Coordinates of C-alpha atoms and ligand atoms in Angstrom, one line a residue:
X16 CA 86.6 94.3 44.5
X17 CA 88.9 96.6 42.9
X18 CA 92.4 96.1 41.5
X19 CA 95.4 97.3 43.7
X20 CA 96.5 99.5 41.0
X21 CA 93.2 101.4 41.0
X22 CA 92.8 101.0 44.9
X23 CA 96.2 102.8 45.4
X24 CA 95.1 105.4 42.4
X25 CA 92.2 106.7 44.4
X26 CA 93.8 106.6 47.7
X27 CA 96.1 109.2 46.3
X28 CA 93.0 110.8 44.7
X29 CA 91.8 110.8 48.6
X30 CA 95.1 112.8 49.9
X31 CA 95.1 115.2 47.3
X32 CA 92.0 116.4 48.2
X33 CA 93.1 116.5 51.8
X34 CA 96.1 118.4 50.1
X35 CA 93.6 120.5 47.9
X36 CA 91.7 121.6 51.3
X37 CA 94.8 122.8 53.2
X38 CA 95.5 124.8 50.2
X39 CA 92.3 126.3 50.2
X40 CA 93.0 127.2 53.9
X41 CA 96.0 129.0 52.9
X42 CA 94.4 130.9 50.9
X43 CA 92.1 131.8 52.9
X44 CA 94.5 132.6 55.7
X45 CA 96.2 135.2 53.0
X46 CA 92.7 136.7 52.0
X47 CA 92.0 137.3 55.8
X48 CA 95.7 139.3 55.9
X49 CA 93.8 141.3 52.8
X50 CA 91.0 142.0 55.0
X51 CA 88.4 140.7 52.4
X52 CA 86.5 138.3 54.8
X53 CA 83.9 137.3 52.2
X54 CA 86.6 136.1 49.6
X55 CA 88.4 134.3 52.8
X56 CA 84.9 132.9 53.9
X57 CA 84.8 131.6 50.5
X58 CA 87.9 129.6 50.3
X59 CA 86.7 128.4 53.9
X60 CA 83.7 126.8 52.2
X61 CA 85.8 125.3 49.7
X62 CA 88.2 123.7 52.9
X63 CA 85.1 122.0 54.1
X64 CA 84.2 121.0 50.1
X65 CA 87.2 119.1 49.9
X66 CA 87.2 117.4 53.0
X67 CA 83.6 116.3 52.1
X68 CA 85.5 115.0 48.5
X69 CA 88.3 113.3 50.3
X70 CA 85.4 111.2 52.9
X71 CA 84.1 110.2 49.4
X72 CA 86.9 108.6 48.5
X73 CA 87.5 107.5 52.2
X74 CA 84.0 105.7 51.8
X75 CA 84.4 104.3 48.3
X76 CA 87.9 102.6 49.2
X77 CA 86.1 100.8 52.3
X78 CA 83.5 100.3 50.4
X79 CA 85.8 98.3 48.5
X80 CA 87.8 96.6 51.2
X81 CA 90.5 98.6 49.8
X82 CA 94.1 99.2 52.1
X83 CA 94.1 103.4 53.0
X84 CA 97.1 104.8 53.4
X85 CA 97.5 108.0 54.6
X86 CA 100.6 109.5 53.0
X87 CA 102.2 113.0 53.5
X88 CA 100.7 116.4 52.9
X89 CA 102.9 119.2 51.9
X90 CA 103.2 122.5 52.9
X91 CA 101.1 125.3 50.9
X92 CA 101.4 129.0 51.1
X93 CA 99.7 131.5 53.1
X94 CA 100.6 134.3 51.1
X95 CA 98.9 136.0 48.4
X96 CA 98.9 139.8 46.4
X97 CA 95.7 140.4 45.5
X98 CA 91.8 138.4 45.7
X99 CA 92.7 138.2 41.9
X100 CA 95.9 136.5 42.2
X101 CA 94.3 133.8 44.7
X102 CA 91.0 132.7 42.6
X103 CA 93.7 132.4 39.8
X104 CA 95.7 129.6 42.1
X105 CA 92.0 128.2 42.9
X106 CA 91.5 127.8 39.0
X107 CA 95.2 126.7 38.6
X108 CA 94.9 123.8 41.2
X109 CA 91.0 123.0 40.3
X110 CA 92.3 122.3 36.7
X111 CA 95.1 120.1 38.5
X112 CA 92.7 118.0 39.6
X113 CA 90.6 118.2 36.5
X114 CA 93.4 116.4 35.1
X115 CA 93.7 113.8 38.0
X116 CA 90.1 112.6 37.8
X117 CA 90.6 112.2 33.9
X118 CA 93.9 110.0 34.5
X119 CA 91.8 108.0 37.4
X120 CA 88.1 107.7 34.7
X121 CA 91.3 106.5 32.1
X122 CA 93.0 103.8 34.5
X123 CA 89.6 102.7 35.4
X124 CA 88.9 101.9 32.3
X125 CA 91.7 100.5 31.0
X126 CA 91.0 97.9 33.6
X127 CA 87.1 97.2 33.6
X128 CA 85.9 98.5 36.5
X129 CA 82.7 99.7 35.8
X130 CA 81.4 100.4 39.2
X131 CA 84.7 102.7 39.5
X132 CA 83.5 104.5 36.8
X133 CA 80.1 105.2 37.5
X134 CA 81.4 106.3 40.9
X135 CA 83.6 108.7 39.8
X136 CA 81.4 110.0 37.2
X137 CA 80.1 112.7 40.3
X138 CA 83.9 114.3 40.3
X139 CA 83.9 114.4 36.5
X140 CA 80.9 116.5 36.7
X141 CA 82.1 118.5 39.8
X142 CA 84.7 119.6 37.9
X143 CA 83.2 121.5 35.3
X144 CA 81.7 123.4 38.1
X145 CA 84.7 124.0 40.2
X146 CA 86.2 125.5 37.2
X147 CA 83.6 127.5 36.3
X148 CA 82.6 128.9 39.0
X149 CA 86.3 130.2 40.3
X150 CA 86.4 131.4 36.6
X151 CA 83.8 133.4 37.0
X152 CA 84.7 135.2 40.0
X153 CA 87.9 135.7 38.4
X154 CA 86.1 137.5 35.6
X155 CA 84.2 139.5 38.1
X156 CA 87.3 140.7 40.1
X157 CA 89.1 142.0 36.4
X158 CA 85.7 143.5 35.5
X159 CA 86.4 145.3 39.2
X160 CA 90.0 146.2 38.1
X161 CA 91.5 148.9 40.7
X162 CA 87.7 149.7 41.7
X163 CA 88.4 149.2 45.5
X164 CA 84.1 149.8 45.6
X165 CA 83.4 147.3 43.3
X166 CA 86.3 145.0 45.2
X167 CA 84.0 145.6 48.6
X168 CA 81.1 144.4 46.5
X169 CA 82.7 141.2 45.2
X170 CA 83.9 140.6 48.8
X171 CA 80.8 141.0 50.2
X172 CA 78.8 138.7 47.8
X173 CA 81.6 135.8 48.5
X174 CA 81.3 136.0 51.9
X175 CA 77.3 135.0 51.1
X176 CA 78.7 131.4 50.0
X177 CA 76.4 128.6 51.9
X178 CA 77.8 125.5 53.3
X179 CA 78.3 122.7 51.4
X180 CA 76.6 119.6 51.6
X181 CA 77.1 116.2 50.7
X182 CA 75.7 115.7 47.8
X183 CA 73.4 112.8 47.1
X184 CA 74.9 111.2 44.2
X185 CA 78.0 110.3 45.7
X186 CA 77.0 108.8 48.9
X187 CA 78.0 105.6 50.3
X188 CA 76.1 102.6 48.3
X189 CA 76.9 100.1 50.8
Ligands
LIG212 MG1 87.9 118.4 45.2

């Protein structure tokens, strides 16, 4: 059993990532107008990422015998300049969240709950990589500059991102 404060903390943790995947679609929509498939295949990947994040939390609340409440999602843009300027929103919003699984590891210690902790432990970890790795394709595309060759080449490698799986560590106990 989990406290109602904590319960109604991760149910917004569980929107948000609903939220964080239509964002991701939006950007992808915008990187399709671009005409770089591979970067919009990526963001894709990263839709079906965050859906996978939010059924976590889905699980973990039932888990619980927690109340879900599915709360409004807001509108997100489908516009974007450059591949550039949307891997700098990715790394924008993934730090966003960052910051949200802190404030949830912070409140669920505050209040004992131990299991809470261990459970989120797997997003404090995913973090790091989601950070990382839009950082580094942001790296990539200023090493690329106005390159539109090397641009083509980025593209081509994002559109190689695989599926994403569930991932064993954060799968339903019960
Ligand atoms: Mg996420």
């Amino acid at each position: 059993m989990i406290s109602k404060e904590l319960a109604r903390a991760i149910n917004d943790q569980m929107v948000f990532e609903l939220y964080s995947s239509y964002i991701y679609l939006g950007l992808s929509a915008a990187l399709e107008k671009l005409k770089l498939p591979g970067a919009a295949h990526w963001m894709r990947m990263q839709v079906d990422e965050e859906l996978i994040h939010a059924n976590i939390f889905y699980n973990y609340l039932n888990d619980q015998d927690a109340e879900i409440e599915l709360g409004k999602i807001d509108k997100v843009s489908t516009k974007v300049k450059s591949a550039k300027e949307a891997f700098e929103l990715a790394l924008k919003h993934e730090r966003i969240v960052t910051g949200r699984i802190n404030q949830l590891c912070a409140l669920a210690m505050k209040n004992s709950q131990f299991a809470t902790l261990t459970f989120l432990n797997f997003f404090v970890t995913e973090q790091v990589q989601e950070e990382r790795s839009v950082q580094q394709i942001i790296d990539k595309l200023e090493l690329a500059e106005n390159s539109k060759e090397a641009l083509l080449f980025i593209d081509k490698e994002l559109g190689l991102r695989a599926a994403p799986t569930v991932p064993a560590a954060a799968q339903t106990t019960v």
